[in-house]
Short mmCIF file of C-alpha atoms and ligand atoms in Angstrom, two decimals:
data_model
loop_
_atom_site.label_atom_id
_atom_site.label_comp_id
_atom_site.label_asym_id
_atom_site.label_seq_id
_atom_site.Cartn_x
_atom_site.Cartn_y
_atom_site.Cartn_z
CA MET A 1 15.30 16.93 2.39
CA ILE A 2 11.60 16.40 1.81
CA GLY A 3 10.68 14.68 -1.44
CA MET A 4 8.14 15.71 -4.02
CA VAL A 5 4.90 13.92 -4.84
CA TYR A 6 3.54 13.78 -8.38
CA LEU A 7 -0.09 12.81 -8.81
CA VAL A 8 0.13 11.34 -12.29
CA GLY A 9 -2.64 10.26 -14.64
CA ALA A 10 -1.61 7.08 -16.45
CA GLY A 11 -4.34 7.33 -19.09
CA PRO A 12 -7.16 4.90 -19.71
CA GLY A 13 -5.21 1.68 -20.36
CA ASP A 14 -3.25 1.80 -23.61
CA PRO A 15 0.18 2.59 -22.16
CA GLU A 16 1.02 4.92 -25.01
CA LEU A 17 -1.77 7.21 -23.84
CA ILE A 18 0.25 8.52 -20.92
CA THR A 19 1.67 12.04 -21.28
CA LEU A 20 5.38 12.74 -21.87
CA LYS A 21 5.47 14.44 -18.51
CA GLY A 22 3.86 11.48 -16.77
CA MET A 23 6.42 9.14 -18.30
CA GLU A 24 9.25 11.40 -17.19
CA CYS A 25 7.88 11.25 -13.63
CA ILE A 26 7.84 7.44 -13.72
CA ARG A 27 11.43 7.35 -14.95
CA ASN A 28 12.61 9.58 -12.11
CA ALA A 29 10.57 8.11 -9.26
CA ASP A 30 12.08 6.55 -6.14
CA VAL A 31 8.68 5.21 -5.17
CA ILE A 32 5.61 4.49 -7.30
CA VAL A 33 2.27 4.02 -5.60
CA TYR A 34 -0.12 2.57 -8.18
CA ASP A 35 -3.66 1.32 -8.73
CA ARG A 36 -5.38 -1.60 -10.36
CA LEU A 37 -6.32 0.36 -13.48
CA VAL A 38 -2.74 1.32 -14.29
CA ASN A 39 -1.23 -0.75 -17.09
CA PRO A 40 1.68 -2.58 -15.39
CA ILE A 41 3.83 -2.24 -18.50
CA LEU A 42 4.30 1.44 -17.57
CA LEU A 43 6.14 0.36 -14.44
CA GLU A 44 8.88 -1.12 -16.54
CA GLU A 45 10.12 2.41 -17.19
CA ARG A 46 11.02 2.79 -13.54
CA LYS A 47 14.66 3.12 -12.59
CA ASP A 48 16.54 0.40 -10.76
CA ASN A 49 15.76 0.26 -7.03
CA CYS A 50 12.50 2.13 -7.46
CA LYS A 51 10.08 0.85 -4.84
CA LEU A 52 6.67 -0.29 -6.06
CA ILE A 53 3.66 -0.05 -3.78
CA TYR A 54 0.39 -1.52 -5.01
CA VAL A 55 -2.67 0.02 -3.42
CA GLY A 56 -5.38 -1.42 -5.68
CA LYS A 57 -7.54 -4.41 -5.02
CA CYS A 58 -5.80 -7.29 -3.36
CA PRO A 59 -6.53 -10.87 -4.37
CA LYS A 60 -9.10 -10.91 -1.57
CA HIS A 61 -10.87 -7.94 -3.17
CA HIS A 62 -10.07 -5.47 -0.57
CA VAL A 63 -8.92 -1.97 -1.28
CA LYS A 64 -6.43 -0.04 0.80
CA PRO A 65 -8.30 2.71 2.67
CA GLN A 66 -7.65 6.20 1.33
CA GLU A 67 -6.23 7.33 4.68
CA GLU A 68 -3.61 4.63 4.43
CA ILE A 69 -2.67 5.69 0.89
CA ASN A 70 -2.42 9.34 2.01
CA GLU A 71 -0.14 8.27 4.82
CA ILE A 72 2.09 6.23 2.50
CA LEU A 73 2.52 9.26 0.20
CA PHE A 74 3.32 11.47 3.16
CA GLN A 75 5.80 9.09 4.80
CA GLU A 76 7.64 8.30 1.58
CA ALA A 77 8.00 11.98 0.69
CA LYS A 78 9.04 12.85 4.22
CA ALA A 79 11.80 10.28 3.93
CA GLY A 80 13.14 12.32 1.02
CA ASN A 81 11.80 10.20 -1.84
CA ASN A 82 10.58 11.37 -5.16
CA VAL A 83 7.11 9.84 -5.13
CA VAL A 84 4.76 9.13 -8.02
CA ARG A 85 1.15 8.40 -7.28
CA LEU A 86 0.08 6.73 -10.52
CA LYS A 87 -3.63 6.52 -11.23
CA GLY A 88 -5.77 5.29 -14.10
CA GLY A 89 -7.13 7.98 -16.42
CA ASP A 90 -6.92 11.46 -14.94
CA PRO A 91 -6.10 11.87 -11.24
CA TYR A 92 -8.93 14.34 -10.66
CA VAL A 93 -11.70 12.43 -12.44
CA PHE A 94 -13.14 10.24 -9.69
CA GLY A 95 -9.58 9.45 -8.76
CA ARG A 96 -9.47 10.96 -5.28
CA GLY A 97 -6.45 12.95 -6.41
CA GLY A 98 -7.89 16.03 -4.76
CA GLU A 99 -8.03 14.32 -1.39
CA GLU A 100 -4.43 13.24 -1.69
CA GLY A 101 -3.35 16.74 -2.69
CA GLU A 102 -5.20 18.24 0.26
CA TYR A 103 -3.62 15.81 2.68
CA LEU A 104 -0.14 16.58 1.34
CA TYR A 105 -0.89 20.30 1.56
CA SER A 106 -1.90 19.90 5.20
CA ARG A 107 1.39 18.11 5.88
CA ASN A 108 3.51 20.64 4.00
CA ILE A 109 4.59 18.19 1.35
CA PRO A 110 5.10 19.78 -2.08
CA PHE A 111 3.20 18.11 -4.93
CA GLU A 112 2.33 18.54 -8.57
CA VAL A 113 -0.44 17.12 -10.70
CA VAL A 114 0.13 15.60 -14.13
CA PRO A 115 -3.24 15.30 -15.85
CA GLY A 116 -4.06 12.20 -17.86
CA ILE A 117 -6.49 11.20 -20.57
CA THR A 118 -9.63 10.21 -18.76
CA SER A 119 -11.35 6.98 -19.73
CA ALA A 120 -14.58 8.98 -19.88
CA ILE A 121 -13.36 10.65 -23.08
CA GLY A 122 -10.43 8.60 -24.39
CA GLY A 123 -12.07 5.28 -23.61
CA LEU A 124 -15.10 6.22 -25.66
CA ALA A 125 -12.91 7.33 -28.56
CA TYR A 126 -11.38 3.84 -28.82
CA ALA A 127 -14.88 2.42 -28.99
CA GLY A 128 -15.71 4.73 -31.90
CA ILE A 129 -17.85 7.09 -29.83
CA PRO A 130 -17.11 10.85 -29.95
CA ILE A 131 -18.17 12.41 -26.69
CA THR A 132 -19.63 15.42 -28.51
CA HIS A 133 -20.72 15.89 -32.09
CA ARG A 134 -21.85 19.04 -33.78
CA SER A 135 -25.64 19.40 -33.59
CA ILE A 136 -26.07 15.94 -31.97
CA SER A 137 -24.54 16.46 -28.56
CA ARG A 138 -23.58 19.89 -27.32
CA SER A 139 -22.41 18.98 -23.86
CA PHE A 140 -21.14 16.04 -21.92
CA HIS A 141 -21.58 15.00 -18.34
CA VAL A 142 -19.41 12.58 -16.45
CA ILE A 143 -21.28 11.08 -13.53
CA THR A 144 -20.42 8.65 -10.80
CA GLY A 145 -22.42 5.45 -10.81
CA HIS A 146 -21.04 4.47 -7.45
CA LEU A 147 -24.03 5.43 -5.35
CA LYS A 148 -24.48 4.80 -1.70
CA ASN A 149 -28.10 5.66 -1.22
CA GLN A 150 -29.39 4.37 -4.49
CA ASP A 151 -32.43 6.58 -4.97
CA GLU A 152 -31.30 9.85 -3.51
CA ASP A 153 -27.70 10.31 -4.47
CA LEU A 154 -28.33 11.96 -7.82
CA ASP A 155 -30.84 14.45 -9.11
CA TRP A 156 -32.43 12.06 -11.61
CA GLU A 157 -34.96 14.56 -12.84
CA THR A 158 -32.25 16.96 -13.95
CA LEU A 159 -30.14 14.16 -15.40
CA ALA A 160 -33.09 12.83 -17.39
CA SER A 161 -33.61 16.25 -18.96
CA ILE A 162 -30.03 16.56 -20.26
CA ASP A 163 -29.57 16.39 -24.07
CA GLY A 164 -25.80 16.06 -23.96
CA THR A 165 -23.84 12.84 -23.71
CA MET A 166 -23.89 11.19 -20.29
CA VAL A 167 -21.04 8.96 -19.18
CA PHE A 168 -21.37 6.96 -15.99
CA LEU A 169 -18.19 5.70 -14.37
CA MET A 170 -18.16 2.94 -11.77
CA GLY A 171 -21.72 2.20 -12.78
CA VAL A 172 -22.05 -1.39 -14.04
CA SER A 173 -23.26 -2.82 -10.77
CA ASN A 174 -25.95 -0.11 -10.65
CA LEU A 175 -26.85 -0.28 -14.33
CA ARG A 176 -30.40 -1.40 -13.79
CA MET A 177 -31.06 1.38 -11.31
CA ILE A 178 -29.42 4.02 -13.51
CA SER A 179 -31.45 3.16 -16.59
CA GLN A 180 -34.68 2.77 -14.61
CA ASN A 181 -34.27 6.13 -12.88
CA LEU A 182 -33.60 7.92 -16.15
CA ILE A 183 -36.65 6.36 -17.82
CA ASN A 184 -38.86 6.99 -14.79
CA ASN A 185 -37.87 10.63 -14.88
CA GLY A 186 -38.81 11.08 -18.50
CA LYS A 187 -35.77 10.10 -20.58
CA ASP A 188 -36.71 8.39 -23.87
CA PRO A 189 -36.38 4.60 -23.36
CA ASN A 190 -35.06 4.35 -26.93
CA THR A 191 -32.02 6.53 -26.18
CA PRO A 192 -28.95 4.69 -27.45
CA VAL A 193 -26.61 3.28 -24.78
CA ALA A 194 -23.22 1.63 -25.09
CA ILE A 195 -21.08 -0.02 -22.47
CA VAL A 196 -17.34 -0.16 -23.01
CA ASN A 197 -15.43 -2.63 -20.88
CA TRP A 198 -11.65 -2.37 -20.49
CA ALA A 199 -11.54 0.49 -22.98
CA THR A 200 -8.29 1.14 -24.90
CA THR A 201 -6.89 -2.23 -23.88
CA SER A 202 -6.59 -5.40 -25.91
CA ASN A 203 -9.54 -6.78 -23.97
CA GLN A 204 -11.84 -3.90 -24.90
CA LYS A 205 -15.41 -5.03 -25.44
CA THR A 206 -18.41 -2.90 -26.35
CA ILE A 207 -22.08 -3.71 -26.20
CA GLU A 208 -24.93 -1.55 -27.48
CA GLY A 209 -28.60 -1.21 -26.76
CA THR A 210 -31.12 1.34 -25.55
CA LEU A 211 -32.01 2.56 -22.10
CA SER A 212 -34.81 0.01 -21.97
CA ASP A 213 -32.83 -3.11 -22.89
CA ILE A 214 -29.17 -2.40 -22.01
CA TYR A 215 -29.43 -4.05 -18.61
CA GLN A 216 -30.60 -7.36 -20.08
CA ILE A 217 -27.92 -7.22 -22.78
CA ALA A 218 -25.21 -6.50 -20.22
CA LEU A 219 -26.37 -9.46 -18.13
CA LYS A 220 -26.31 -11.75 -21.14
CA GLU A 221 -22.84 -10.55 -22.19
CA ASN A 222 -21.58 -10.76 -18.61
CA ILE A 223 -20.22 -7.19 -18.61
CA LYS A 224 -18.18 -6.39 -15.53
CA SER A 225 -16.10 -3.53 -14.16
CA PRO A 226 -14.22 -1.49 -15.30
CA SER A 227 -16.78 -0.20 -17.74
CA LEU A 228 -18.05 3.06 -19.11
CA ILE A 229 -21.78 3.53 -19.62
CA VAL A 230 -22.45 6.02 -22.43
CA ILE A 231 -25.91 7.36 -22.97
CA GLY A 232 -26.82 9.50 -25.96
CA ASP A 233 -27.10 9.65 -29.74
CA VAL A 234 -23.32 9.80 -30.20
CA VAL A 235 -23.36 6.03 -29.61
CA ASN A 236 -24.66 5.66 -33.18
CA PHE A 237 -21.35 6.88 -34.62
CA LYS A 238 -19.74 3.64 -33.63
CA THR A 239 -20.41 2.07 -37.02
CA SER A 240 -18.29 4.60 -38.87
CA LEU A 241 -15.78 5.67 -36.20
CA ASP A 242 -14.72 2.37 -34.69
CA PHE A 243 -11.10 1.79 -35.66
CA TYR A 244 -9.84 -0.25 -32.75
CA SER A 245 -11.88 -3.44 -32.92
CA LYS A 246 -10.37 -4.24 -36.32
CA LYS A 247 -6.92 -5.11 -34.97
CA PRO A 248 -5.94 -8.72 -35.68
CA LEU A 249 -4.46 -9.68 -32.30
CA LEU A 250 -7.16 -8.07 -30.18
CA GLY A 251 -7.92 -10.01 -27.01
CA LYS A 252 -4.73 -12.05 -27.17
CA ASN A 253 -2.55 -11.95 -24.07
CA ILE A 254 1.07 -12.34 -25.07
CA VAL A 255 3.95 -12.51 -22.62
CA ILE A 256 7.28 -11.25 -23.97
CA THR A 257 10.37 -12.50 -22.20
CA ARG A 258 13.16 -11.27 -24.43
CA GLY A 259 16.07 -9.02 -23.52
CA THR A 260 16.31 -5.27 -23.29
CA THR A 261 17.56 -4.46 -26.76
CA GLN A 262 14.67 -5.86 -28.71
CA ARG A 263 12.01 -5.78 -26.07
CA SER A 264 10.38 -2.44 -26.74
CA ASP A 265 10.30 -3.03 -30.50
CA THR A 266 8.63 -6.36 -29.98
CA ILE A 267 6.13 -4.97 -27.55
CA ASN A 268 5.26 -2.02 -29.78
CA LYS A 269 4.73 -4.22 -32.81
CA LEU A 270 2.47 -6.62 -30.96
CA ARG A 271 0.56 -3.80 -29.34
CA LYS A 272 -0.02 -2.05 -32.67
CA LEU A 273 -1.60 -5.31 -33.83
CA GLY A 274 -3.95 -5.07 -30.85
CA ALA A 275 -2.38 -7.65 -28.54
CA ASN A 276 -2.21 -7.30 -24.80
CA ALA A 277 1.58 -7.30 -24.67
CA ILE A 278 2.77 -8.27 -21.22
CA SER A 279 6.41 -7.62 -20.64
CA MET A 280 8.28 -10.03 -18.41
CA PRO A 281 11.95 -9.16 -18.91
CA THR A 282 14.23 -12.10 -18.28
CA ILE A 283 17.57 -11.10 -19.70
CA GLU A 284 19.65 -7.97 -19.87
CA ILE A 285 22.68 -7.45 -22.03
CA LYS A 286 25.86 -6.49 -20.27
CA GLU A 287 28.69 -5.39 -22.50
CA ILE A 288 32.14 -6.67 -21.58
CA LYS A 289 34.22 -3.55 -20.91
CA PRO A 290 37.08 -2.86 -21.24
CA ASN A 291 37.65 -5.45 -23.91
CA ASN A 292 41.23 -5.75 -25.11
CA GLU A 293 40.49 -8.75 -27.26
CA LEU A 294 37.88 -6.82 -29.17
CA ASP A 295 40.14 -3.77 -29.57
CA GLU A 296 42.95 -6.02 -30.79
CA ALA A 297 40.67 -7.72 -33.32
CA ILE A 298 39.49 -4.35 -34.62
CA LYS A 299 43.06 -3.12 -34.97
CA ASN A 300 43.76 -6.14 -37.16
CA ILE A 301 40.42 -6.21 -38.87
CA ASP A 302 41.87 -6.37 -42.38
CA LYS A 303 43.68 -9.61 -41.57
CA TYR A 304 40.38 -11.43 -41.39
CA THR A 305 38.59 -12.84 -44.39
CA TYR A 306 35.29 -13.51 -42.65
CA LEU A 307 33.33 -11.66 -40.02
CA VAL A 308 30.47 -13.67 -38.53
CA PHE A 309 27.62 -12.23 -36.49
CA THR A 310 25.16 -14.40 -34.62
CA SER A 311 23.03 -11.72 -32.94
CA ILE A 312 21.94 -8.10 -33.08
CA ASN A 313 23.79 -7.34 -29.85
CA GLY A 314 26.97 -8.76 -31.33
CA VAL A 315 26.62 -6.40 -34.29
CA ASN A 316 25.85 -3.29 -32.29
CA ILE A 317 28.67 -3.69 -29.81
CA PHE A 318 31.19 -4.45 -32.55
CA PHE A 319 30.33 -1.48 -34.76
CA LYS A 320 29.97 0.90 -31.88
CA ARG A 321 33.51 0.07 -30.85
CA ILE A 322 34.81 0.33 -34.43
CA LEU A 323 33.46 3.87 -34.58
CA GLU A 324 34.76 4.74 -31.13
CA LEU A 325 38.24 3.62 -32.10
CA GLY A 326 38.07 5.73 -35.25
CA CYS A 327 38.66 2.68 -37.43
CA ASP A 328 38.09 3.45 -41.12
CA LEU A 329 35.28 1.23 -42.36
CA ARG A 330 37.04 0.79 -45.71
CA ARG A 331 39.37 -1.59 -43.94
CA LEU A 332 36.45 -4.02 -44.03
CA ALA A 333 36.49 -3.93 -47.83
CA ASN A 334 37.89 -7.42 -48.26
CA VAL A 335 36.20 -9.03 -45.30
CA LYS A 336 33.15 -11.15 -46.11
CA VAL A 337 30.31 -10.69 -43.67
CA ALA A 338 27.94 -13.46 -42.57
CA ALA A 339 24.91 -13.18 -40.32
CA ILE A 340 22.57 -15.61 -38.64
CA GLY A 341 19.04 -14.34 -39.08
CA SER A 342 17.47 -11.55 -41.07
CA SER A 343 17.23 -9.21 -38.06
CA THR A 344 20.98 -9.53 -37.51
CA ALA A 345 21.55 -8.85 -41.21
CA LYS A 346 19.27 -5.84 -41.08
CA THR A 347 21.20 -4.38 -38.17
CA ILE A 348 24.49 -4.79 -40.05
CA LYS A 349 22.95 -2.96 -42.99
CA GLU A 350 22.17 -0.06 -40.70
CA TYR A 351 25.94 0.42 -40.41
CA GLY A 352 26.18 0.65 -44.19
CA ILE A 353 27.41 -2.87 -44.85
CA ASN A 354 25.56 -5.50 -46.84
CA VAL A 355 25.77 -9.06 -45.66
CA ASP A 356 27.51 -11.46 -48.05
CA PHE A 357 25.52 -14.44 -46.93
CA MET A 358 22.99 -15.72 -44.49
CA PRO A 359 22.49 -19.41 -43.80
CA LYS A 360 19.16 -20.82 -44.94
CA GLU A 361 18.17 -21.73 -41.42
CA TYR A 362 18.81 -19.31 -38.61
CA VAL A 363 20.88 -21.68 -36.50
CA GLY A 364 24.59 -22.35 -35.97
CA GLU A 365 24.48 -25.73 -37.74
CA SER A 366 23.30 -24.17 -40.94
CA LEU A 367 25.93 -21.43 -40.70
CA VAL A 368 28.73 -23.94 -40.23
CA GLU A 369 27.57 -26.02 -43.17
CA GLU A 370 27.44 -22.97 -45.40
CA LEU A 371 30.83 -21.65 -44.28
CA LYS A 372 32.50 -25.03 -44.65
CA SER A 373 31.84 -24.94 -48.37
CA ARG A 374 33.39 -21.47 -48.64
CA VAL A 375 36.48 -21.37 -46.44
CA SER A 376 39.85 -23.06 -46.66
CA GLU A 377 42.80 -23.18 -44.29
CA THR A 378 44.16 -19.80 -45.37
CA ASP A 379 40.99 -18.04 -44.17
CA ARG A 380 40.68 -16.35 -40.83
CA ILE A 381 37.32 -15.86 -39.17
CA LEU A 382 36.32 -13.34 -36.51
CA ILE A 383 33.19 -14.01 -34.43
CA PRO A 384 32.25 -11.26 -31.96
CA ARG A 385 29.47 -12.70 -29.84
CA ALA A 386 27.99 -13.57 -26.45
CA LYS A 387 30.15 -14.97 -23.70
CA ALA A 388 27.92 -17.99 -23.35
CA GLY A 389 27.65 -18.69 -27.09
CA ARG A 390 27.46 -22.36 -27.97
CA PRO A 391 30.97 -23.82 -28.54
CA PHE A 392 29.71 -25.72 -31.59
CA ILE A 393 30.34 -23.04 -34.25
CA VAL A 394 33.89 -22.27 -33.16
CA ALA A 395 34.80 -25.92 -32.64
CA GLU A 396 33.62 -26.96 -36.09
CA LEU A 397 35.11 -24.05 -38.00
CA SER A 398 38.44 -24.35 -36.18
CA LYS A 399 38.84 -27.72 -37.88
CA ILE A 400 39.30 -25.84 -41.14
CA CYS A 401 40.95 -22.51 -40.41
CA LYS A 402 41.89 -20.06 -37.69
CA VAL A 403 38.88 -18.75 -35.80
CA ASP A 404 38.98 -15.88 -33.31
CA GLU A 405 36.00 -15.83 -31.04
CA VAL A 406 35.74 -12.51 -29.20
CA LYS A 407 33.31 -12.36 -26.32
CA THR A 408 31.67 -8.97 -26.34
CA TYR A 409 28.70 -9.31 -23.98
CA GLU A 410 27.05 -11.39 -21.35
CA THR A 411 23.39 -12.01 -20.87
CA ILE A 412 22.45 -11.64 -17.26
CA THR A 413 19.18 -12.27 -15.48
CA SER A 414 16.89 -9.25 -15.32
CA ARG A 415 16.01 -7.61 -12.06
CA GLU A 416 13.81 -9.94 -10.15
CA ASP A 417 11.43 -7.51 -8.44
CA ASN A 418 8.77 -8.47 -10.92
CA GLN A 419 6.18 -10.03 -8.68
CA TYR A 420 3.58 -7.58 -9.97
CA ILE A 421 3.84 -9.14 -13.42
CA ILE A 422 3.49 -12.63 -12.02
CA ASP A 423 0.45 -11.50 -10.07
CA SER A 424 -1.14 -10.02 -13.18
CA LEU A 425 -0.56 -13.30 -15.04
CA LYS A 426 -2.30 -15.21 -12.29
CA GLU A 427 -5.45 -13.18 -13.01
CA LEU A 428 -5.58 -14.21 -16.67
CA ASP A 429 -7.15 -17.42 -17.92
CA SER A 430 -4.72 -18.04 -20.73
CA TYR A 431 -1.89 -16.44 -22.61
CA TYR A 432 0.85 -17.07 -25.08
CA ILE A 433 4.37 -16.88 -23.80
CA LEU A 434 7.22 -16.22 -26.21
CA PHE A 435 10.73 -17.55 -25.70
CA SER A 436 13.39 -16.28 -28.06
CA SER A 437 16.42 -18.09 -26.67
CA PRO A 438 17.23 -20.84 -24.18
CA SER A 439 18.31 -18.23 -21.63
CA THR A 440 14.97 -16.42 -21.76
CA PHE A 441 13.41 -19.70 -20.67
CA THR A 442 15.87 -20.61 -17.93
CA ASN A 443 15.82 -17.09 -16.54
CA PHE A 444 12.05 -16.98 -16.69
CA LYS A 445 11.92 -20.04 -14.46
CA LYS A 446 14.39 -18.47 -12.10
CA ILE A 447 12.48 -15.19 -11.85
CA ALA A 448 9.03 -16.76 -11.54
CA GLY A 449 10.36 -19.16 -8.90
CA GLN A 450 7.68 -21.33 -7.39
CA ASP A 451 5.01 -19.76 -9.61
CA ALA A 452 6.81 -20.87 -12.79
CA GLU A 453 5.10 -24.25 -13.10
CA ASP A 454 1.61 -22.80 -12.68
CA ILE A 455 2.27 -20.02 -15.14
CA LEU A 456 3.66 -22.38 -17.75
CA LYS A 457 0.78 -24.83 -17.32
CA LYS A 458 -1.73 -22.14 -18.26
CA SER A 459 0.28 -20.87 -21.22
CA LYS A 460 0.74 -21.69 -24.85
CA ILE A 461 4.48 -21.68 -25.38
CA ILE A 462 5.76 -20.30 -28.66
CA SER A 463 9.42 -20.85 -29.34
CA ILE A 464 11.58 -18.98 -31.81
CA GLY A 465 13.40 -22.05 -33.10
CA PRO A 466 14.70 -25.57 -32.52
CA VAL A 467 17.50 -24.76 -30.06
CA THR A 468 15.12 -22.91 -27.76
CA SER A 469 12.44 -25.58 -28.17
CA LYS A 470 14.88 -28.29 -27.19
CA THR A 471 15.76 -26.57 -23.90
CA ILE A 472 12.09 -26.08 -23.06
CA GLN A 473 11.09 -29.63 -23.92
CA GLU A 474 13.99 -31.10 -22.01
CA GLN A 475 12.56 -29.43 -18.93
CA GLY A 476 9.25 -31.11 -19.50
CA HIS A 477 7.18 -28.36 -21.12
CA PRO A 478 5.39 -28.87 -24.40
CA ILE A 479 5.93 -26.40 -27.23
CA TYR A 480 2.61 -25.12 -28.51
CA LYS A 481 4.15 -23.85 -31.74
CA GLN A 482 7.56 -23.07 -33.14
CA ALA A 483 8.24 -20.23 -35.58
CA ARG A 484 8.86 -21.39 -39.14
CA GLU A 485 11.22 -18.52 -39.75
CA TYR A 486 13.47 -18.47 -36.67
CA ASN A 487 13.02 -14.82 -35.76
CA PHE A 488 10.51 -12.46 -34.29
CA ASP A 489 8.58 -12.01 -37.54
CA GLY A 490 8.25 -15.78 -37.59
CA ILE A 491 6.61 -15.63 -34.18
CA VAL A 492 4.23 -12.87 -35.26
CA GLU A 493 3.30 -14.98 -38.29
CA ILE A 494 2.30 -17.83 -35.97
CA LEU A 495 0.26 -15.49 -33.77
CA LEU A 496 -1.57 -14.00 -36.75
CA GLU A 497 -2.57 -17.50 -37.86
CA GLU A 498 -4.21 -18.21 -34.52
N1 SAH B 501 -9.55 8.52 -12.99
C1 SAH B 501 -10.16 7.55 -13.85
C2 SAH B 501 -11.47 7.04 -13.30
C3 SAH B 501 -11.35 6.32 -11.99
S1 SAH B 501 -12.87 5.70 -11.41
C4 SAH B 501 -10.30 8.16 -15.23
O1 SAH B 501 -10.10 9.36 -15.41
O2 SAH B 501 -10.58 7.41 -16.17
C5 SAH B 501 -12.83 4.07 -12.03
C6 SAH B 501 -13.84 3.89 -13.13
O3 SAH B 501 -13.36 4.46 -14.32
C7 SAH B 501 -14.14 2.46 -13.49
O4 SAH B 501 -15.10 1.88 -12.63
C8 SAH B 501 -14.69 2.61 -14.89
O5 SAH B 501 -16.02 3.06 -14.86
C9 SAH B 501 -13.84 3.73 -15.42
N2 SAH B 501 -12.68 3.24 -16.19
C10 SAH B 501 -11.40 3.54 -15.97
N3 SAH B 501 -10.62 2.95 -16.90
C11 SAH B 501 -11.45 2.27 -17.71
C12 SAH B 501 -11.27 1.48 -18.87
N4 SAH B 501 -10.07 1.25 -19.39
N5 SAH B 501 -12.35 0.95 -19.47
C13 SAH B 501 -13.58 1.17 -18.99
N6 SAH B 501 -13.81 1.90 -17.90
C14 SAH B 501 -12.77 2.46 -17.27
#
């Protein structure tokens, strides 16, 4: 059967600016053909085994010819794949989406278009510039600045006479010519102009000037592509309408390596603070199923005096199973509950149970010390946790009373088809990289392979706590900073201090 092609607009950069429909397409795709301006974090939503085809600029600055891209779409769909052609902004705004659609039509391949927020409008909004404003700008015009024959391509006389807002795309390299032509054809040299580089991303930068001086300012500020050139009085609204440049982590590239469960929370929080959150998944959680030991422990839950949780995953798997087995939660009435870390405690609370105690420091040593002062030989402790949990806790506590360790999950290495993330890191000058457990670090090295050393050399490593730091240091990498509170909020605190 022939597959379907979706020409999907990914929005201007902020990954949350994609449409629901666009996201659904990504989740269902067998093949995703994507461009340079697409935020790579969107690709993480792809299903397993989805093939990724990059058709943007290669390291040697060469773009795949459109004919080749058309052919890829055709061949992949012909082979029966559900294909997503993912483009920055809107597919039909200087995105050559129309050409691709026509080609598919001529080859009898069915396709649909999912519009996106174009940078020409959405990008300006993030810079505090409304594309129209009552009585100031009654129309807007989106114009290509990518001109082959520099003087003749556009009707400069008509353009110069327009009162509405003008937005040039792909225009930075022709900025001088654009402003000169407008002035020469009668546009007021004092017309306000702004240039927005990497709009709606953490690296967004805006400069302002007038038609007569914007070129010099852009040179001085070293403004490059991708940028929007906005010409018109609406630029003056920036002072009151700019909300985005106030975010505290703006411009900071932060690589997140943690596992599936907490990854999207972490990314969202950092992104809301303005960071460029780069997701490099290293671990996945795999529940151990079926799990007779766990079922047995739950059946006898009231025989325990202590229930100890060392991670959020441990909590979720345990309570999910309790509910599945129809176990009455009142049977936990006489069981004291301990948790390592405030996030673990918070998760327990979500199941309606308050934690009896939390060790001062979020590590096993502190937990053992605290428990030692509370338990005696008649106690019985249940610890549902990761298969590869450190033996230390169980070994120490077993010296005092009976301890049942039940392994409920394994952490496994994430899928390794993540070269596109490694490539995007290579393009950055510096970044922070967060490690939240020893396995995030070891798996990171495994996934990054021969690029690992280079990536780590360029990065500032932030570790969640002493156990993780030790693993990293033992492998010869310096810790830039370690969280004071050994959890994610502790890491954010460090980043906000930077
Ligand atoms: N289809 C896209 C435009 C593709 S043409 C859209 O609707 O937005 C590529 C040009 O778009 C770039 O040269 C730049 O001028 C502009 N552009 C796209 N994303 C941008 C961004 N995040 N910041 C600034 N300009 C951007």
